[in-house]
Tab-separated table of C-alpha atoms and ligand atoms in Angstrom:
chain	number	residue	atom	x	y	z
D	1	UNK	CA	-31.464	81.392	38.136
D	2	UNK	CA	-32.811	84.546	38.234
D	3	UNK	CA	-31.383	85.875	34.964
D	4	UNK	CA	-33.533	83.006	33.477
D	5	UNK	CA	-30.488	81.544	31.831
D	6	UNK	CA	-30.120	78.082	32.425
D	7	UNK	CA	-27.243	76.685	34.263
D	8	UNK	CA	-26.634	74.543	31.668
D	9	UNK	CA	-26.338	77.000	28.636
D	10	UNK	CA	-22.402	77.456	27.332
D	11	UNK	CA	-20.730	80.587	28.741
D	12	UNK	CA	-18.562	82.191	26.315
D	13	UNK	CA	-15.486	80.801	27.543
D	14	UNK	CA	-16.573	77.548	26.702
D	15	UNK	CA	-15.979	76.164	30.733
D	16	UNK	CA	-18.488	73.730	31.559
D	17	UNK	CA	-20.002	72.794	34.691
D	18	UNK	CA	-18.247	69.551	35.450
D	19	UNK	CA	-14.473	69.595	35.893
D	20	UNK	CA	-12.364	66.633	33.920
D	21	UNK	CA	-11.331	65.914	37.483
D	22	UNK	CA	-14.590	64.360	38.893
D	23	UNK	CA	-14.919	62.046	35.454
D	24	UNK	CA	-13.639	58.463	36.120
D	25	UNK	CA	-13.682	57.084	33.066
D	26	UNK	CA	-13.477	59.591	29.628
D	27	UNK	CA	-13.106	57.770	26.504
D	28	UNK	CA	-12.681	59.903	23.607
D	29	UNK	CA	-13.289	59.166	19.108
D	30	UNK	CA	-12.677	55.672	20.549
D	31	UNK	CA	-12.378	53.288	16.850
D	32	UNK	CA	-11.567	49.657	17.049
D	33	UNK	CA	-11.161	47.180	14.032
D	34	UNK	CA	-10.872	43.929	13.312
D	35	UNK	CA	-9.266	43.144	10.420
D	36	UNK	CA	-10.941	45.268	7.650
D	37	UNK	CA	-14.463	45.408	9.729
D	38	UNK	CA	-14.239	48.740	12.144
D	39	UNK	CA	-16.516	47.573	15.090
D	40	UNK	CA	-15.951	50.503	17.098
D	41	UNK	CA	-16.593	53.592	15.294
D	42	UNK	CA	-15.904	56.752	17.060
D	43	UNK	CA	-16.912	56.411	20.666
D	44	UNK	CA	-17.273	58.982	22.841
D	45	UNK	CA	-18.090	58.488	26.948
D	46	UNK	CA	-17.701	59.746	30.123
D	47	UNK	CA	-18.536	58.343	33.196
D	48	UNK	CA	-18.367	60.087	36.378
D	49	UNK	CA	-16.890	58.930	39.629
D	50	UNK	CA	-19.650	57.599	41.776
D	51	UNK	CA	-22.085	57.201	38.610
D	52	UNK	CA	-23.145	54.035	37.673
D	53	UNK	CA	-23.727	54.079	33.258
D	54	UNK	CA	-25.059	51.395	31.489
D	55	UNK	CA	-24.914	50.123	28.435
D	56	UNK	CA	-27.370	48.881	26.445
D	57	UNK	CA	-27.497	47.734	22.552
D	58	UNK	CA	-28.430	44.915	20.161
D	59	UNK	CA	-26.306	42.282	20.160
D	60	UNK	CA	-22.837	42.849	18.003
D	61	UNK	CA	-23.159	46.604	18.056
D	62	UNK	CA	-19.453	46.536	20.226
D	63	UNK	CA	-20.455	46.789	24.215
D	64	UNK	CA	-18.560	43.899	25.233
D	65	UNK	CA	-16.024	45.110	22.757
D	66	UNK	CA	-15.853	48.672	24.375
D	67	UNK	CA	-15.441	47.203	27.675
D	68	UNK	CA	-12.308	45.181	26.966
D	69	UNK	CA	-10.775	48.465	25.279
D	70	UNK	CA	-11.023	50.244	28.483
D	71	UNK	CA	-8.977	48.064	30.398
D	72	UNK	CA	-6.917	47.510	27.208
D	73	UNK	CA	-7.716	43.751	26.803
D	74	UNK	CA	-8.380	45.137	23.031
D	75	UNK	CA	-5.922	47.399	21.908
D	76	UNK	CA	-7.817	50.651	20.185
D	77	UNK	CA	-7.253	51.997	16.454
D	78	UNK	CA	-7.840	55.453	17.345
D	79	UNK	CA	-8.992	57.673	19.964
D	80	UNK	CA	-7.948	57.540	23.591
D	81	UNK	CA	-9.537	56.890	26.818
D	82	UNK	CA	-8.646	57.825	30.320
D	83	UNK	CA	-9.527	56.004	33.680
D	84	UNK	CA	-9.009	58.162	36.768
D	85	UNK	CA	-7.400	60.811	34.553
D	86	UNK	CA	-4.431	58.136	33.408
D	87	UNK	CA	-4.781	57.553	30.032
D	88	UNK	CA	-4.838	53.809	29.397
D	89	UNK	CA	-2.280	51.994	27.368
D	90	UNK	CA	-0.267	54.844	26.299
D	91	UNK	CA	1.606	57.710	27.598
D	92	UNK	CA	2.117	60.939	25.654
D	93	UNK	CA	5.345	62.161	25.276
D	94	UNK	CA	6.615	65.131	23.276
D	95	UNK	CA	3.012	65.215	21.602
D	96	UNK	CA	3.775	61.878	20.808
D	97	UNK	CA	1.755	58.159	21.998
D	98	UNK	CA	3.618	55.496	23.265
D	99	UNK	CA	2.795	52.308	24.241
D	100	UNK	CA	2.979	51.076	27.590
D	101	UNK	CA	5.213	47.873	28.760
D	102	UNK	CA	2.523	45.049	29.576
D	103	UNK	CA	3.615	45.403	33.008
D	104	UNK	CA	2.750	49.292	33.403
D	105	UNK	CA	-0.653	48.038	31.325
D	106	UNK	CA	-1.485	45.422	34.199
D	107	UNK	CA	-1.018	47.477	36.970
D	108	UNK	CA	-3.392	49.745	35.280
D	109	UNK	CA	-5.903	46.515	34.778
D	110	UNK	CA	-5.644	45.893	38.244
D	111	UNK	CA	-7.500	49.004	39.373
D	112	UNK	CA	-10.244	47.799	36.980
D	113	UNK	CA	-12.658	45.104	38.125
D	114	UNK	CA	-14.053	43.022	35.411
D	115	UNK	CA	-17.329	40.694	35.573
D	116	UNK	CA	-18.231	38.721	32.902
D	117	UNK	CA	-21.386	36.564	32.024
D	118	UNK	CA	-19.554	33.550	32.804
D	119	UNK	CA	-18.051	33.635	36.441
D	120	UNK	CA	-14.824	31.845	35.504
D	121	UNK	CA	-14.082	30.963	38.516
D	122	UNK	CA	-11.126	28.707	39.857
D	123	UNK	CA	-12.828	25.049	39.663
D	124	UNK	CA	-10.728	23.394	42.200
D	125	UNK	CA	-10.401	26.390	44.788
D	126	UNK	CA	-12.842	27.034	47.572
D	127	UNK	CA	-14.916	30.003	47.534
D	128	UNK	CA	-12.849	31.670	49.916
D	129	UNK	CA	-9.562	30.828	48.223
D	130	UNK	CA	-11.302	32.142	44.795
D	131	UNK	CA	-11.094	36.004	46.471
D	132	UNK	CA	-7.955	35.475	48.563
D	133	UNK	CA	-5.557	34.375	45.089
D	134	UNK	CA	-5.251	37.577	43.263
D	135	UNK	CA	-4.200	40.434	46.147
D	136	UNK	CA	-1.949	37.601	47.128
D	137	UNK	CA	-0.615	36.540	44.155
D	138	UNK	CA	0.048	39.924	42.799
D	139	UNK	CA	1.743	41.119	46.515
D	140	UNK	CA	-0.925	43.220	47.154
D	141	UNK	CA	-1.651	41.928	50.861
D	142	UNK	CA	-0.525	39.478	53.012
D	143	UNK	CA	-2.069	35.847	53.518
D	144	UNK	CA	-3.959	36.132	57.044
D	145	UNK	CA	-5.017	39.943	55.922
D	146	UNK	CA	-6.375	38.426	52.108
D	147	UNK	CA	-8.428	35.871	54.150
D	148	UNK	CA	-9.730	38.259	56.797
D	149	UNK	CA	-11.085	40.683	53.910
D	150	UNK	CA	-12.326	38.317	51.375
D	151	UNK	CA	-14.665	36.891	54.312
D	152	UNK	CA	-16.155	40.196	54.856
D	153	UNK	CA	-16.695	40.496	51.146
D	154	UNK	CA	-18.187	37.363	50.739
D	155	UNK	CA	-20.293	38.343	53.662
D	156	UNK	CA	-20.918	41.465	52.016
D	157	UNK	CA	-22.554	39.613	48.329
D	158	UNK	CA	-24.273	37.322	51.247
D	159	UNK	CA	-22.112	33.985	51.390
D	160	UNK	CA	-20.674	34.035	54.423
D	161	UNK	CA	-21.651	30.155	54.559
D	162	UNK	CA	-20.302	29.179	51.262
D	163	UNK	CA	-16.491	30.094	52.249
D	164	UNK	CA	-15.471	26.619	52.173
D	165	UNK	CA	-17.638	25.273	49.351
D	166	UNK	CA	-16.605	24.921	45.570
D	167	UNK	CA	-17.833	26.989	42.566
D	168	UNK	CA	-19.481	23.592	41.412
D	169	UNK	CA	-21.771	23.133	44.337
D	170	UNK	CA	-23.205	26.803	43.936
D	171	UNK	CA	-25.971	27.898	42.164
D	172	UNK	CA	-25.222	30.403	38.977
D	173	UNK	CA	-26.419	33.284	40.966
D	174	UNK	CA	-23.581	32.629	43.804
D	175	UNK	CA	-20.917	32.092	41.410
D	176	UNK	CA	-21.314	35.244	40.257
D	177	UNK	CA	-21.598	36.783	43.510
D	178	UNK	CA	-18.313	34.828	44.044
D	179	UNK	CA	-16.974	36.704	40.914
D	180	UNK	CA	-17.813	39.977	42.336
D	181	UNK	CA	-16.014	39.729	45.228
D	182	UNK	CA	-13.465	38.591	43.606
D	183	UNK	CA	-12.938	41.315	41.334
D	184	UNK	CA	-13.609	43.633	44.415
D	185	UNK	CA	-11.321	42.130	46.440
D	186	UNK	CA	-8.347	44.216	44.251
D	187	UNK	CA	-9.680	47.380	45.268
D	188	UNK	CA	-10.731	48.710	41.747
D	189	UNK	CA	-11.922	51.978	41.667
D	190	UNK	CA	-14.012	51.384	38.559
D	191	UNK	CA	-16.091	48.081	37.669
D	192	UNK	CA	-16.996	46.593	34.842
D	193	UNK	CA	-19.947	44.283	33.627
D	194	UNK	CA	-20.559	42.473	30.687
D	195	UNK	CA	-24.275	41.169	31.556
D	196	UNK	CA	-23.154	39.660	34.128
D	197	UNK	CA	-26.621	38.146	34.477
D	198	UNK	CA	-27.799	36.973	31.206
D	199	UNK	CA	-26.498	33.551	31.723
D	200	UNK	CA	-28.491	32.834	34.774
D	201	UNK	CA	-31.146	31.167	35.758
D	202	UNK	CA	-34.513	34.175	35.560
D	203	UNK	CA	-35.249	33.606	39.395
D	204	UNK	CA	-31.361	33.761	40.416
D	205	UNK	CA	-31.119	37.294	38.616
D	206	UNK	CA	-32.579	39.565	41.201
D	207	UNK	CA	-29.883	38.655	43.815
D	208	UNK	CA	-26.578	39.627	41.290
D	209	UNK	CA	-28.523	42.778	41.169
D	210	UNK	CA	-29.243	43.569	44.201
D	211	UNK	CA	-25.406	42.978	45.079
D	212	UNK	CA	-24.767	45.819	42.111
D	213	UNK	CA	-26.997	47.684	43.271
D	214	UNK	CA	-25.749	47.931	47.059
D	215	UNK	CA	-22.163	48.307	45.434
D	216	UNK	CA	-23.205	51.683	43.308
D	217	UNK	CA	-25.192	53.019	46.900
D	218	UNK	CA	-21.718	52.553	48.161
D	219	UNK	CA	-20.726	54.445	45.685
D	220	UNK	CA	-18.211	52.609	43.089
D	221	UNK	CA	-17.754	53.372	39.679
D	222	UNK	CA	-19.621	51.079	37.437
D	223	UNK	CA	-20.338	50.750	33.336
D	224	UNK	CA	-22.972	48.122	33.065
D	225	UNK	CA	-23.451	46.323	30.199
D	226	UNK	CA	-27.310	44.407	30.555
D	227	UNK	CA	-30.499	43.664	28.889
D	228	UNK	CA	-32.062	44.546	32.707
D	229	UNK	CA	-34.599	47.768	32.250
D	230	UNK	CA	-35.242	48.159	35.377
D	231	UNK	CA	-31.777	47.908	36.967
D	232	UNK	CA	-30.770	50.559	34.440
D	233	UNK	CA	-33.773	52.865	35.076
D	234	UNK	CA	-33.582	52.585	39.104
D	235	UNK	CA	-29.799	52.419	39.626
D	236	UNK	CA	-28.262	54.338	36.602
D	237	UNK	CA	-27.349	57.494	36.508
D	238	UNK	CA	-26.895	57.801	32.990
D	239	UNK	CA	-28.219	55.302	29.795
D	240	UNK	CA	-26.011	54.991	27.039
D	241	UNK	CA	-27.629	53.234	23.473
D	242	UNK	CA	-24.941	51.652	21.361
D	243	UNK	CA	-25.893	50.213	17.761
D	244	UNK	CA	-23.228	49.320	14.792
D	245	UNK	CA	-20.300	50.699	17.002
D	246	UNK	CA	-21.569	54.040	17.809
D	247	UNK	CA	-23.876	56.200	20.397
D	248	UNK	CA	-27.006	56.111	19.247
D	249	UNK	CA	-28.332	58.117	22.310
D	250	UNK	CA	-27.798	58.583	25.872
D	251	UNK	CA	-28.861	60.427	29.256
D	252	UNK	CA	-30.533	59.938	32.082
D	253	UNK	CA	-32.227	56.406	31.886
D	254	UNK	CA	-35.760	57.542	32.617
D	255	UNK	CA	-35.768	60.818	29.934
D	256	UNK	CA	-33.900	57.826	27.733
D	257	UNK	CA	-36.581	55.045	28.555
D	258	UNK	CA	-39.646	57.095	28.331
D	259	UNK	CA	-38.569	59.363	25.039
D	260	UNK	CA	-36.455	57.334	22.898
D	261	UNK	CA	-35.308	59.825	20.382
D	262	UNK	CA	-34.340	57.379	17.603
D	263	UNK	CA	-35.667	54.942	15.717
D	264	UNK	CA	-33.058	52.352	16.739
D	265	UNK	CA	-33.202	53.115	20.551
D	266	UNK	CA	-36.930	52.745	19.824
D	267	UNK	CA	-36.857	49.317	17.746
D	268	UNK	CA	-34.548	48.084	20.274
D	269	UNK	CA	-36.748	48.885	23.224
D	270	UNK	CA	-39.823	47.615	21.905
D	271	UNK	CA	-38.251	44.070	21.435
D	272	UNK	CA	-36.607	43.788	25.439
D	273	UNK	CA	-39.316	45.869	27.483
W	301	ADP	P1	-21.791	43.087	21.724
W	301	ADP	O1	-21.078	42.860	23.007
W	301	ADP	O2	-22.489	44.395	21.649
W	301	ADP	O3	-22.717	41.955	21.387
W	301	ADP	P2	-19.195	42.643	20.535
W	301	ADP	O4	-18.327	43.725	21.036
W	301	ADP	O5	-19.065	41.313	21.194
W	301	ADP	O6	-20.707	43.136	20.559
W	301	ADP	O7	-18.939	42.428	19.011
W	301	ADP	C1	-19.048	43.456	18.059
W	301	ADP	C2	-18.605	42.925	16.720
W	301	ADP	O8	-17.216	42.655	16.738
W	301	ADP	C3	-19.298	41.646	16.321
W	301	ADP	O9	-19.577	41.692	14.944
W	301	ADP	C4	-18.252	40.587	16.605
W	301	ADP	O10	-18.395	39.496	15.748
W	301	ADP	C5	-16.968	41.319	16.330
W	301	ADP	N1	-15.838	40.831	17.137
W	301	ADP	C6	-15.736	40.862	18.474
W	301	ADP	N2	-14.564	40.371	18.889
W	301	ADP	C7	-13.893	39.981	17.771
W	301	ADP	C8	-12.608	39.406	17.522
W	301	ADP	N3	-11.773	39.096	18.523
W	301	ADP	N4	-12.266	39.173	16.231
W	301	ADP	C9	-13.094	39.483	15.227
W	301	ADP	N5	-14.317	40.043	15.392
W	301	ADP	C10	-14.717	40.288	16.642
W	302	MG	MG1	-21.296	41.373	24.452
């Protein structure tokens, strides 16, 4: 700008740039125990819609723990967090949090797409019949419509010949391609991963990502959970270092990757670059 102030500098009301309206997920002082050992110690994150963030940390340092608190598979201590400006698990009345009935909690779930290292898929259900149960199930579409748009998913993640197969006579890498389009095929506005390719095979890695990848140029919402450098440096918009249940660091994943301010984002690096 030409008053050499940078755009980024407070004002002295305080407003920032970014509105809470463009931020899909907003987790705030975010503490989660269990029993007396506090895993989750204050986490604060926000993820805008479009942005793909991932998450990186040594193991036990509460990512995969995080991730199940945001679609309230772990009920938090403390804090709050919000998904599409809803606040998850609670409303506020009167100043005042209440929980939510477990069927106002799943149809918040639903909206969330969850992929986890292992695919867990339906065993005795064709590929095909693996995307087409949930939507159905839960009376989101009908049959014929189901079947019509888990094809083109599943020729979207690049099995279009597999619809009739079984999970057990597809490689790991297809599985979880499977799993995608599963998740995708409830028409979540935000996805999660929980290294979703750590259990696989090293030369059936590149083709999970590259179906992530074309997902976040579509533009969905994703928090990524991986061990994958590069994925995080070429598709994520921000980096965010957890260690013993708290941000360590976290920005863009180049500034992040090439200027590790701490000693633990440092230490960490060093042992998976
Ligand atoms: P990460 O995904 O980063 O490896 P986790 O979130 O899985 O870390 O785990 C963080 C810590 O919480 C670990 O010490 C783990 O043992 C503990 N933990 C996770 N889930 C449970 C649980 N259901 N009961 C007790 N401890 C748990
Ligand atoms: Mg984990």
């Amino acid at each position: 700008g030409g008053d050499g102030v940078p755009a980024s500098a407070g004002t002295a009301t305080g407003a920032s740039a970014g509105t809470a309206t463009d931020l899909m997920v907003r987790a705030e002082q975010v503490h989660k125990s269990f029993g007396s050992v506090e895993v989750l110690k204050g986490i604060d994150l926000e993820v805008r819609s479009g942005e793909v963030c991932c998450l990186l940390g040594p193991s036990g340092s509460g990512k995969s723990t995080f991730l199940r608190c945001i679609n309230h598979l772990e009920k938090i201590n403390a804090g709050r967090i919000w998904v599409d400006g809803e606040l998850i698990g609670y409303r506020e009345r009167g100043g005042k949090l209440h929980e939510m009935r477990e069927k106002e909690v799943a149809a918040q779930r639903q909206a969330i797409g969850m992929v986890f290292q292992r695919f867990n898929l339906f065993p005795h259900m064709t590929v095909l019949e693996n995307v087409v149960e949930a939507p159905v199930l839960l009376g989101r579409e009908k049959k014929a419509a189901a079947r019509e748009r888990a094809a083109a998913l599943l020729d979207r993640v690049g099995l279009s010949d597999k619809l009739g197969n079984y999970p057990g006579q597809l490689s790991g890498g297809q599985q979880q391609r499977v799993a995608i389009a599963r998740a995708l095929a409830m028409r979540p506005k935000l996805m999660l991963f929980d290294e979703p390719t750590s259990a696989l095979d090293p030369e059936l890695v590149g083709e999970v990502l590259d179906v992530m990848k074309d997902l976040a140029r579509d533009g969905m919402t994703m928090i990524v959970v991986t061990h994958e450098i590069g994925f995080a440096r070429e598709v994520g918009d921000s980096l965010v270092f957890m260690d013993g249940g708290v941000v360590v660091e976290s920005g863009p994943p180049r500034e992040v990757l090439a200027n590790p301010r701490h000693s633990r984002t440092r230490d960490f690096l060093a042992r998976v670059l």
